[in-house]
Amino acid sequence: MSNLPFANDAISPCIGLEITGLDLNTLDDDTTAAVRQAFNDRHVLVFRDQDMTPEQQVRFAERIGEPDIYPMVRGLDGFPMITPIVKEAHEQVNFGGLWHSDTTYLEKPPMATMLLAREIPPVGGDTMFASQVAAYDALSDGMKAMLAPLKGVNSSSKADVTRTREDRVKGDEAKKSFDSVHPVVRTHPETGRKALYVNVGHTVRFDGFTEEESAPLLAYLHRHQIREEFQCRVRWRPGTLVMWDNRAAQHYPVNDYHGHRREMHRITLKGDRVA
Ligand code: SIN
C-alpha cells in the first residue's frame, strides 16, 4: 500500500501485509492510525523484528484496542491477558489446530488477536489466513440472498476444537461450555464490508435448524471459505508479531513440526456484538 508511512508488501492479492522497519514500542498517533487503516484494508498485519517485553506487548495492544482475558487458558504470571500458546517438542496436538475465527462462541468475540513469536521451529509451524470478505464477495447473488437472514449457533464444546486445547485448559473452565448465536454474514463495523462468519471450529448449526439439516450447507461454506485464492501464509521468525482481524479473517496454525518447540504470546482485543 503506497499511502502508508512505513515499508510494506502485500502477501497475497486479498489478504496480508508484511511491514518492516517499524518499532511497535515507539508508535506515535499518526503511525498508529496508519496501522489501523492497513489493518482494516488487509485483515492481517505481519510486523517483523519486534523486540518486546510482555509489558511492551500489552502497551502496544492497548494502543490498538482493549485487551481481553481468554477464558480457556491461564495467562502469564503478572500478565493475565497474555496467553502463552506452547507446543512442546514431545506434543502432537497444536492449540487451535483447525480453521477458525477466535472464540465465536462468545457473545462479543474479540475483534483482533495479536500473536508474538517467542520460539519457532527451524522450519514449519506457519499460520494460514483466509479472507472472509473475499469469500463472501465470491458467492453468487442467490447464495448471498439465502444466507442474509441466517444465524449460526457457535459452541466452545465442538469436539474437534476441544481436542486442540484439552491439555491446556484452566481447571474449572474445562467443564464450562460457551454458546452464542451470530449472523452468518457480518458487516464490519469500521469498513462496512460483509464477511462470512461461520467456521468449522465452532459453528454447530443454523439457528432454528437441526445439526443434520444444517450440515450440507455448512459443509459447502466451510469448503468455500478457505479456498486458496482467499488465503495467505505467514512464515514466522522469533520477534514476528502478527495481528489479525477476527471480523474479516479465519486462521489455521499448521501442525507440521513435531519434535520441535514453538512458543507464541497471544493477546486478544475486545470486540462488539456481531451485526
Ligand atoms: C491461535 O489459534 O490463536 C493460534 C495460532 C497459531 O498458533 O499460529
PDB file of C-alpha atoms and ligand atoms in Angstrom:
ATOM      1  CA  MET A   1       0.000   0.000   0.000  1.00  0.00           C
ATOM      2  CA  SER A   2       1.688   3.202  -1.183  1.00  0.00           C
ATOM      3  CA  ASN A   3      -0.031   5.668   1.174  1.00  0.00           C
ATOM      4  CA  LEU A   4       1.455   4.230   4.374  1.00  0.00           C
ATOM      5  CA  PRO A   5       4.368   5.827   6.290  1.00  0.00           C
ATOM      6  CA  PHE A   6       6.293   2.517   6.595  1.00  0.00           C
ATOM      7  CA  ALA A   7       7.755  -0.129   4.287  1.00  0.00           C
ATOM      8  CA  ASN A   8       5.159  -2.757   3.387  1.00  0.00           C
ATOM      9  CA  ASP A   9       4.485  -5.595   0.964  1.00  0.00           C
ATOM     10  CA  ALA A  10       1.202  -7.348   0.193  1.00  0.00           C
ATOM     11  CA  ILE A  11       1.441 -11.076   0.944  1.00  0.00           C
ATOM     12  CA  SER A  12      -1.363 -12.103  -1.401  1.00  0.00           C
ATOM     13  CA  PRO A  13      -3.838 -10.082  -3.506  1.00  0.00           C
ATOM     14  CA  CYS A  14      -6.695 -10.017  -0.977  1.00  0.00           C
ATOM     15  CA  ILE A  15      -5.147 -10.537   2.474  1.00  0.00           C
ATOM     16  CA  GLY A  16      -1.995  -9.914   4.474  1.00  0.00           C
ATOM     17  CA  LEU A  17       0.575  -7.109   4.626  1.00  0.00           C
ATOM     18  CA  GLU A  18       4.172  -7.540   5.734  1.00  0.00           C
ATOM     19  CA  ILE A  19       5.597  -4.468   7.470  1.00  0.00           C
ATOM     20  CA  THR A  20       9.296  -3.899   8.070  1.00  0.00           C
ATOM     21  CA  GLY A  21      11.331  -1.191   9.786  1.00  0.00           C
ATOM     22  CA  LEU A  22       8.619  -0.223  12.276  1.00  0.00           C
ATOM     23  CA  ASP A  23       9.231  -0.426  16.034  1.00  0.00           C
ATOM     24  CA  LEU A  24       5.874  -1.105  17.720  1.00  0.00           C
ATOM     25  CA  ASN A  25       7.310   0.130  21.046  1.00  0.00           C
ATOM     26  CA  THR A  26       7.588   3.702  19.783  1.00  0.00           C
ATOM     27  CA  LEU A  27       4.426   4.304  17.712  1.00  0.00           C
ATOM     28  CA  ASP A  28       3.088   7.852  17.582  1.00  0.00           C
ATOM     29  CA  ASP A  29      -0.585   8.667  16.983  1.00  0.00           C
ATOM     30  CA  ASP A  30      -0.269   9.205  13.214  1.00  0.00           C
ATOM     31  CA  THR A  31       1.552   5.918  12.713  1.00  0.00           C
ATOM     32  CA  THR A  32      -0.989   4.103  14.912  1.00  0.00           C
ATOM     33  CA  ALA A  33      -3.772   5.495  12.692  1.00  0.00           C
ATOM     34  CA  ALA A  34      -1.915   4.240   9.609  1.00  0.00           C
ATOM     35  CA  VAL A  35      -1.552   0.796  11.198  1.00  0.00           C
ATOM     36  CA  ARG A  36      -5.301   0.740  11.815  1.00  0.00           C
ATOM     37  CA  GLN A  37      -6.011   1.760   8.215  1.00  0.00           C
ATOM     38  CA  ALA A  38      -3.754  -1.032   6.931  1.00  0.00           C
ATOM     39  CA  PHE A  39      -5.399  -3.481   9.342  1.00  0.00           C
ATOM     40  CA  ASN A  40      -8.867  -2.651   8.026  1.00  0.00           C
ATOM     41  CA  ASP A  41      -7.725  -2.983   4.408  1.00  0.00           C
ATOM     42  CA  ARG A  42      -5.605  -6.136   4.693  1.00  0.00           C
ATOM     43  CA  HIS A  43      -7.062  -8.059   7.721  1.00  0.00           C
ATOM     44  CA  VAL A  44      -3.634  -9.491   8.662  1.00  0.00           C
ATOM     45  CA  LEU A  45      -0.536  -7.421   9.500  1.00  0.00           C
ATOM     46  CA  VAL A  46       2.874  -9.062   9.900  1.00  0.00           C
ATOM     47  CA  PHE A  47       5.370  -6.919  11.808  1.00  0.00           C
ATOM     48  CA  ARG A  48       8.937  -8.234  11.601  1.00  0.00           C
ATOM     49  CA  ASP A  49      11.808  -7.882  14.103  1.00  0.00           C
ATOM     50  CA  GLN A  50       9.927  -6.735  17.207  1.00  0.00           C
ATOM     51  CA  ASP A  51      11.931  -6.723  20.433  1.00  0.00           C
ATOM     52  CA  MET A  52       9.178  -6.599  23.059  1.00  0.00           C
ATOM     53  CA  THR A  53       8.830  -7.417  26.729  1.00  0.00           C
ATOM     54  CA  PRO A  54       5.392  -8.694  27.852  1.00  0.00           C
ATOM     55  CA  GLU A  55       4.739  -5.216  29.233  1.00  0.00           C
ATOM     56  CA  GLN A  56       5.529  -3.624  25.856  1.00  0.00           C
ATOM     57  CA  GLN A  57       3.285  -6.140  24.079  1.00  0.00           C
ATOM     58  CA  VAL A  58       0.411  -5.139  26.389  1.00  0.00           C
ATOM     59  CA  ARG A  59       1.161  -1.446  25.797  1.00  0.00           C
ATOM     60  CA  PHE A  60       1.004  -1.945  22.009  1.00  0.00           C
ATOM     61  CA  ALA A  61      -2.264  -3.902  22.388  1.00  0.00           C
ATOM     62  CA  GLU A  62      -3.713  -1.016  24.399  1.00  0.00           C
ATOM     63  CA  ARG A  63      -2.860   1.435  21.575  1.00  0.00           C
ATOM     64  CA  ILE A  64      -4.996  -0.627  19.193  1.00  0.00           C
ATOM     65  CA  GLY A  65      -7.871  -1.731  21.470  1.00  0.00           C
ATOM     66  CA  GLU A  66      -8.800  -3.171  24.845  1.00  0.00           C
ATOM     67  CA  PRO A  67      -7.017  -6.412  25.824  1.00  0.00           C
ATOM     68  CA  ASP A  68      -9.327  -9.213  26.929  1.00  0.00           C
ATOM     69  CA  ILE A  69      -8.785 -12.327  29.056  1.00  0.00           C
ATOM     70  CA  TYR A  70      -9.027 -15.637  27.165  1.00  0.00           C
ATOM     71  CA  PRO A  71     -11.489 -17.849  29.071  1.00  0.00           C
ATOM     72  CA  MET A  72      -9.864 -21.241  28.426  1.00  0.00           C
ATOM     73  CA  VAL A  73      -6.109 -20.995  29.115  1.00  0.00           C
ATOM     74  CA  ARG A  74      -4.308 -19.322  32.043  1.00  0.00           C
ATOM     75  CA  GLY A  75      -2.268 -16.208  31.190  1.00  0.00           C
ATOM     76  CA  LEU A  76       1.379 -15.435  32.000  1.00  0.00           C
ATOM     77  CA  ASP A  77       2.197 -14.663  35.646  1.00  0.00           C
ATOM     78  CA  GLY A  78       1.613 -10.940  36.116  1.00  0.00           C
ATOM     79  CA  PHE A  79       0.084 -10.599  32.625  1.00  0.00           C
ATOM     80  CA  PRO A  80      -3.272 -12.444  32.663  1.00  0.00           C
ATOM     81  CA  MET A  81      -4.173 -11.013  29.246  1.00  0.00           C
ATOM     82  CA  ILE A  82      -1.133 -12.684  27.598  1.00  0.00           C
ATOM     83  CA  THR A  83      -1.930 -16.314  26.817  1.00  0.00           C
ATOM     84  CA  PRO A  84       1.128 -18.497  26.172  1.00  0.00           C
ATOM     85  CA  ILE A  85       0.445 -20.773  23.197  1.00  0.00           C
ATOM     86  CA  VAL A  86       3.045 -23.504  23.545  1.00  0.00           C
ATOM     87  CA  LYS A  87       3.578 -26.814  21.797  1.00  0.00           C
ATOM     88  CA  GLU A  88       6.398 -28.784  23.412  1.00  0.00           C
ATOM     89  CA  ALA A  89       8.711 -30.995  21.370  1.00  0.00           C
ATOM     90  CA  HIS A  90       7.039 -34.168  22.707  1.00  0.00           C
ATOM     91  CA  GLU A  91       3.451 -32.996  21.999  1.00  0.00           C
ATOM     92  CA  GLN A  92       1.421 -33.957  18.929  1.00  0.00           C
ATOM     93  CA  VAL A  93      -1.664 -31.731  19.099  1.00  0.00           C
ATOM     94  CA  ASN A  94      -1.347 -27.981  18.464  1.00  0.00           C
ATOM     95  CA  PHE A  95      -3.558 -25.327  20.041  1.00  0.00           C
ATOM     96  CA  GLY A  96      -6.452 -24.207  17.808  1.00  0.00           C
ATOM     97  CA  GLY A  97      -5.290 -26.580  15.070  1.00  0.00           C
ATOM     98  CA  LEU A  98      -8.192 -26.161  12.665  1.00  0.00           C
ATOM     99  CA  TRP A  99      -9.665 -23.305  10.626  1.00  0.00           C
ATOM    100  CA  HIS A 100     -11.469 -20.852  12.887  1.00  0.00           C
ATOM    101  CA  SER A 101     -12.125 -17.277  13.890  1.00  0.00           C
ATOM    102  CA  ASP A 102     -11.305 -16.779  17.577  1.00  0.00           C
ATOM    103  CA  THR A 103     -13.888 -17.623  20.253  1.00  0.00           C
ATOM    104  CA  THR A 104     -17.008 -17.082  18.114  1.00  0.00           C
ATOM    105  CA  TYR A 105     -18.872 -18.899  20.909  1.00  0.00           C
ATOM    106  CA  LEU A 106     -18.693 -15.686  22.999  1.00  0.00           C
ATOM    107  CA  GLU A 107     -21.439 -13.069  22.855  1.00  0.00           C
ATOM    108  CA  LYS A 108     -18.856 -10.435  21.917  1.00  0.00           C
ATOM    109  CA  PRO A 109     -15.989 -12.246  20.168  1.00  0.00           C
ATOM    110  CA  PRO A 110     -12.599 -10.495  20.032  1.00  0.00           C
ATOM    111  CA  MET A 111     -12.165  -8.011  17.195  1.00  0.00           C
ATOM    112  CA  ALA A 112      -8.488  -8.830  16.842  1.00  0.00           C
ATOM    113  CA  THR A 113      -5.784 -11.200  18.004  1.00  0.00           C
ATOM    114  CA  MET A 114      -2.087 -10.454  18.186  1.00  0.00           C
ATOM    115  CA  LEU A 115       0.471 -13.221  18.378  1.00  0.00           C
ATOM    116  CA  LEU A 116       4.158 -12.627  19.105  1.00  0.00           C
ATOM    117  CA  ALA A 117       6.596 -15.391  18.170  1.00  0.00           C
ATOM    118  CA  ARG A 118       8.979 -16.228  21.044  1.00  0.00           C
ATOM    119  CA  GLU A 119      10.353 -19.613  19.902  1.00  0.00           C
ATOM    120  CA  ILE A 120       9.889 -21.087  16.443  1.00  0.00           C
ATOM    121  CA  PRO A 121      10.817 -24.475  14.950  1.00  0.00           C
ATOM    122  CA  PRO A 122      13.664 -24.387  12.399  1.00  0.00           C
ATOM    123  CA  VAL A 123      11.087 -24.925   9.666  1.00  0.00           C
ATOM    124  CA  GLY A 124       7.282 -25.316   9.761  1.00  0.00           C
ATOM    125  CA  GLY A 125       4.706 -24.026  12.240  1.00  0.00           C
ATOM    126  CA  ASP A 126       3.395 -21.427   9.757  1.00  0.00           C
ATOM    127  CA  THR A 127      -0.070 -19.909  10.159  1.00  0.00           C
ATOM    128  CA  MET A 128      -2.546 -19.697   7.266  1.00  0.00           C
ATOM    129  CA  PHE A 129      -5.186 -16.977   6.992  1.00  0.00           C
ATOM    130  CA  ALA A 130      -8.260 -16.721   4.750  1.00  0.00           C
ATOM    131  CA  SER A 131     -10.174 -13.539   3.925  1.00  0.00           C
ATOM    132  CA  GLN A 132     -13.846 -13.962   4.739  1.00  0.00           C
ATOM    133  CA  VAL A 133     -14.576 -10.715   2.891  1.00  0.00           C
ATOM    134  CA  ALA A 134     -13.179 -12.220  -0.322  1.00  0.00           C
ATOM    135  CA  ALA A 135     -15.040 -15.467   0.440  1.00  0.00           C
ATOM    136  CA  TYR A 136     -18.326 -13.590   0.801  1.00  0.00           C
ATOM    137  CA  ASP A 137     -17.741 -11.436  -2.306  1.00  0.00           C
ATOM    138  CA  ALA A 138     -17.164 -14.580  -4.410  1.00  0.00           C
ATOM    139  CA  LEU A 139     -20.582 -16.081  -3.585  1.00  0.00           C
ATOM    140  CA  SER A 140     -23.437 -15.863  -6.105  1.00  0.00           C
ATOM    141  CA  ASP A 141     -26.227 -13.336  -5.561  1.00  0.00           C
ATOM    142  CA  GLY A 142     -28.572 -16.275  -4.937  1.00  0.00           C
ATOM    143  CA  MET A 143     -26.385 -17.673  -2.157  1.00  0.00           C
ATOM    144  CA  LYS A 144     -25.894 -14.210  -0.623  1.00  0.00           C
ATOM    145  CA  ALA A 145     -29.681 -13.731  -0.525  1.00  0.00           C
ATOM    146  CA  MET A 146     -30.199 -17.154   1.057  1.00  0.00           C
ATOM    147  CA  LEU A 147     -27.562 -16.533   3.761  1.00  0.00           C
ATOM    148  CA  ALA A 148     -28.709 -12.984   4.596  1.00  0.00           C
ATOM    149  CA  PRO A 149     -31.347 -13.894   7.227  1.00  0.00           C
ATOM    150  CA  LEU A 150     -29.476 -16.899   8.700  1.00  0.00           C
ATOM    151  CA  LYS A 151     -27.780 -17.050  12.095  1.00  0.00           C
ATOM    152  CA  GLY A 152     -25.192 -19.587  13.207  1.00  0.00           C
ATOM    153  CA  VAL A 153     -25.040 -21.322  16.590  1.00  0.00           C
ATOM    154  CA  ASN A 154     -21.422 -21.340  17.828  1.00  0.00           C
ATOM    155  CA  SER A 155     -20.197 -23.539  20.682  1.00  0.00           C
ATOM    156  CA  SER A 156     -16.936 -23.902  22.610  1.00  0.00           C
ATOM    157  CA  SER A 157     -17.523 -27.612  23.016  1.00  0.00           C
ATOM    158  CA  LYS A 158     -17.471 -28.738  19.378  1.00  0.00           C
ATOM    159  CA  ALA A 159     -15.453 -31.950  19.593  1.00  0.00           C
ATOM    160  CA  ASP A 160     -12.555 -31.227  17.233  1.00  0.00           C
ATOM    161  CA  VAL A 161     -11.654 -27.856  18.711  1.00  0.00           C
ATOM    162  CA  THR A 162     -11.979 -29.093  22.296  1.00  0.00           C
ATOM    163  CA  ARG A 163      -9.326 -31.692  21.499  1.00  0.00           C
ATOM    164  CA  THR A 164      -6.881 -28.969  20.400  1.00  0.00           C
ATOM    165  CA  ARG A 165      -6.803 -27.309  23.815  1.00  0.00           C
ATOM    166  CA  GLU A 166      -7.730 -30.071  26.280  1.00  0.00           C
ATOM    167  CA  ASP A 167      -4.249 -30.320  27.861  1.00  0.00           C
ATOM    168  CA  ARG A 168      -4.052 -26.581  28.318  1.00  0.00           C
ATOM    169  CA  VAL A 169      -7.396 -25.503  29.800  1.00  0.00           C
ATOM    170  CA  LYS A 170      -7.775 -23.770  33.190  1.00  0.00           C
ATOM    171  CA  GLY A 171      -9.154 -26.247  35.794  1.00  0.00           C
ATOM    172  CA  ASP A 172     -12.849 -25.323  36.027  1.00  0.00           C
ATOM    173  CA  GLU A 173     -13.072 -23.891  32.521  1.00  0.00           C
ATOM    174  CA  ALA A 174     -12.716 -27.408  31.126  1.00  0.00           C
ATOM    175  CA  LYS A 175     -16.258 -28.156  32.276  1.00  0.00           C
ATOM    176  CA  LYS A 176     -17.883 -24.948  31.007  1.00  0.00           C
ATOM    177  CA  SER A 177     -19.491 -24.603  27.613  1.00  0.00           C
ATOM    178  CA  PHE A 178     -19.985 -21.201  25.988  1.00  0.00           C
ATOM    179  CA  ASP A 179     -22.590 -20.831  23.226  1.00  0.00           C
ATOM    180  CA  SER A 180     -23.598 -17.824  21.106  1.00  0.00           C
ATOM    181  CA  VAL A 181     -25.761 -17.128  18.093  1.00  0.00           C
ATOM    182  CA  HIS A 182     -24.352 -14.742  15.438  1.00  0.00           C
ATOM    183  CA  PRO A 183     -25.316 -13.663  11.906  1.00  0.00           C
ATOM    184  CA  VAL A 184     -23.849 -15.951   9.228  1.00  0.00           C
ATOM    185  CA  VAL A 185     -22.856 -12.836   7.280  1.00  0.00           C
ATOM    186  CA  ARG A 186     -21.494  -9.999   9.397  1.00  0.00           C
ATOM    187  CA  THR A 187     -20.866  -6.374   8.497  1.00  0.00           C
ATOM    188  CA  HIS A 188     -17.516  -4.959   9.554  1.00  0.00           C
ATOM    189  CA  PRO A 189     -18.201  -2.077  11.962  1.00  0.00           C
ATOM    190  CA  GLU A 190     -15.335   0.040  10.584  1.00  0.00           C
ATOM    191  CA  THR A 191     -15.282  -0.706   6.832  1.00  0.00           C
ATOM    192  CA  GLY A 192     -18.937  -1.655   6.250  1.00  0.00           C
ATOM    193  CA  ARG A 193     -17.755  -4.693   4.233  1.00  0.00           C
ATOM    194  CA  LYS A 194     -19.574  -8.001   4.564  1.00  0.00           C
ATOM    195  CA  ALA A 195     -17.813 -11.196   5.600  1.00  0.00           C
ATOM    196  CA  LEU A 196     -18.783 -14.833   6.092  1.00  0.00           C
ATOM    197  CA  TYR A 197     -18.960 -15.602   9.813  1.00  0.00           C
ATOM    198  CA  VAL A 198     -19.266 -19.363  10.217  1.00  0.00           C
ATOM    199  CA  ASN A 199     -16.260 -21.571  10.957  1.00  0.00           C
ATOM    200  CA  VAL A 200     -15.594 -25.275  11.174  1.00  0.00           C
ATOM    201  CA  GLY A 201     -14.084 -24.936  14.664  1.00  0.00           C
ATOM    202  CA  HIS A 202     -17.119 -23.548  16.444  1.00  0.00           C
ATOM    203  CA  THR A 203     -20.245 -23.363  14.245  1.00  0.00           C
ATOM    204  CA  VAL A 204     -22.574 -26.239  15.080  1.00  0.00           C
ATOM    205  CA  ARG A 205     -25.760 -25.478  13.096  1.00  0.00           C
ATOM    206  CA  PHE A 206     -28.022 -22.698  11.815  1.00  0.00           C
ATOM    207  CA  ASP A 207     -30.324 -21.195  14.410  1.00  0.00           C
ATOM    208  CA  GLY A 208     -33.795 -22.788  14.031  1.00  0.00           C
ATOM    209  CA  PHE A 209     -32.380 -25.809  12.139  1.00  0.00           C
ATOM    210  CA  THR A 210     -31.129 -29.188  13.349  1.00  0.00           C
ATOM    211  CA  GLU A 211     -27.458 -30.157  13.019  1.00  0.00           C
ATOM    212  CA  GLU A 212     -28.423 -32.719  10.370  1.00  0.00           C
ATOM    213  CA  GLU A 213     -30.353 -30.130   8.352  1.00  0.00           C
ATOM    214  CA  SER A 214     -27.520 -27.591   8.657  1.00  0.00           C
ATOM    215  CA  ALA A 215     -24.680 -29.966   7.772  1.00  0.00           C
ATOM    216  CA  PRO A 216     -24.815 -29.864   3.912  1.00  0.00           C
ATOM    217  CA  LEU A 217     -24.827 -26.066   3.600  1.00  0.00           C
ATOM    218  CA  LEU A 218     -22.264 -25.649   6.396  1.00  0.00           C
ATOM    219  CA  ALA A 219     -20.015 -28.211   4.686  1.00  0.00           C
ATOM    220  CA  TYR A 220     -20.242 -26.213   1.432  1.00  0.00           C
ATOM    221  CA  LEU A 221     -19.451 -22.933   3.233  1.00  0.00           C
ATOM    222  CA  HIS A 222     -16.525 -24.451   5.150  1.00  0.00           C
ATOM    223  CA  ARG A 223     -15.002 -25.675   1.858  1.00  0.00           C
ATOM    224  CA  HIS A 224     -15.659 -22.410   0.069  1.00  0.00           C
ATOM    225  CA  GLN A 225     -14.415 -20.070   2.792  1.00  0.00           C
ATOM    226  CA  ILE A 226     -10.837 -21.408   2.802  1.00  0.00           C
ATOM    227  CA  ARG A 227     -10.276 -21.565  -0.963  1.00  0.00           C
ATOM    228  CA  GLU A 228      -6.615 -20.982  -1.837  1.00  0.00           C
ATOM    229  CA  GLU A 229      -7.299 -17.685  -3.614  1.00  0.00           C
ATOM    230  CA  PHE A 230      -8.655 -16.201  -0.352  1.00  0.00           C
ATOM    231  CA  GLN A 231      -5.543 -17.229   1.626  1.00  0.00           C
ATOM    232  CA  CYS A 232      -2.135 -16.035   2.654  1.00  0.00           C
ATOM    233  CA  ARG A 233       0.522 -17.935   4.612  1.00  0.00           C
ATOM    234  CA  VAL A 234       2.756 -16.430   7.279  1.00  0.00           C
ATOM    235  CA  ARG A 235       6.185 -17.843   7.987  1.00  0.00           C
ATOM    236  CA  TRP A 236       7.256 -16.841  11.491  1.00  0.00           C
ATOM    237  CA  ARG A 237      10.605 -15.724  12.864  1.00  0.00           C
ATOM    238  CA  PRO A 238      11.295 -15.038  16.551  1.00  0.00           C
ATOM    239  CA  GLY A 239      10.159 -11.422  17.085  1.00  0.00           C
ATOM    240  CA  THR A 240       7.461 -11.537  14.390  1.00  0.00           C
ATOM    241  CA  LEU A 241       4.172 -10.104  15.662  1.00  0.00           C
ATOM    242  CA  VAL A 242       1.035 -10.823  13.636  1.00  0.00           C
ATOM    243  CA  MET A 243      -2.223  -9.008  14.254  1.00  0.00           C
ATOM    244  CA  TRP A 244      -5.360 -10.355  12.573  1.00  0.00           C
ATOM    245  CA  ASP A 245      -8.937  -9.169  12.297  1.00  0.00           C
ATOM    246  CA  ASN A 246     -11.303 -11.879  13.542  1.00  0.00           C
ATOM    247  CA  ARG A 247     -14.215  -9.994  11.956  1.00  0.00           C
ATOM    248  CA  ALA A 248     -12.765 -10.459   8.484  1.00  0.00           C
ATOM    249  CA  ALA A 249     -10.400 -13.445   8.530  1.00  0.00           C
ATOM    250  CA  GLN A 250     -10.020 -17.015   9.727  1.00  0.00           C
ATOM    251  CA  HIS A 251      -6.737 -18.704  10.574  1.00  0.00           C
ATOM    252  CA  TYR A 252      -5.191 -22.173  10.698  1.00  0.00           C
ATOM    253  CA  PRO A 253      -1.929 -22.994  12.516  1.00  0.00           C
ATOM    254  CA  VAL A 254      -0.128 -25.695  10.540  1.00  0.00           C
ATOM    255  CA  ASN A 255       0.922 -28.668  12.715  1.00  0.00           C
ATOM    256  CA  ASP A 256       3.954 -29.904  10.786  1.00  0.00           C
ATOM    257  CA  TYR A 257       6.824 -29.502  13.293  1.00  0.00           C
ATOM    258  CA  HIS A 258       6.637 -32.480  15.676  1.00  0.00           C
ATOM    259  CA  GLY A 259       9.832 -32.828  17.707  1.00  0.00           C
ATOM    260  CA  HIS A 260      10.355 -29.059  17.959  1.00  0.00           C
ATOM    261  CA  ARG A 261       9.110 -26.488  20.462  1.00  0.00           C
ATOM    262  CA  ARG A 262       7.001 -23.489  19.439  1.00  0.00           C
ATOM    263  CA  GLU A 263       6.013 -20.700  21.837  1.00  0.00           C
ATOM    264  CA  MET A 264       3.808 -17.722  20.998  1.00  0.00           C
ATOM    265  CA  HIS A 265       2.366 -14.997  23.232  1.00  0.00           C
ATOM    266  CA  ARG A 266      -1.219 -14.124  22.384  1.00  0.00           C
ATOM    267  CA  ILE A 267      -3.403 -11.128  23.260  1.00  0.00           C
ATOM    268  CA  THR A 268      -6.998 -10.771  22.087  1.00  0.00           C
ATOM    269  CA  LEU A 269      -8.716  -7.374  21.836  1.00  0.00           C
ATOM    270  CA  LYS A 270     -12.327  -6.949  22.904  1.00  0.00           C
ATOM    271  CA  GLY A 271     -14.933  -6.803  20.144  1.00  0.00           C
ATOM    272  CA  ASP A 272     -18.537  -5.693  19.765  1.00  0.00           C
ATOM    273  CA  ARG A 273     -21.745  -7.633  19.462  1.00  0.00           C
ATOM    274  CA  VAL A 274     -21.758  -9.191  15.961  1.00  0.00           C
ATOM    275  CA  ALA A 275     -24.055  -7.448  13.476  1.00  0.00           C
TER     276      ALA A 275
HETATM  277  C1  SIN B   1      -4.473 -19.419  17.526  1.00  0.00           C
HETATM  278  O1  SIN B   1      -5.415 -20.014  17.013  1.00  0.00           O
HETATM  279  O2  SIN B   1      -4.625 -18.385  18.162  1.00  0.00           O
HETATM  280  C2  SIN B   1      -3.062 -19.958  17.375  1.00  0.00           C
HETATM  281  C3  SIN B   1      -2.449 -19.527  16.094  1.00  0.00           C
HETATM  282  C4  SIN B   1      -1.040 -20.056  15.935  1.00  0.00           C
HETATM  283  O3  SIN B   1      -0.536 -20.725  16.837  1.00  0.00           O
HETATM  284  O4  SIN B   1      -0.421 -19.802  14.888  1.00  0.00           O
END
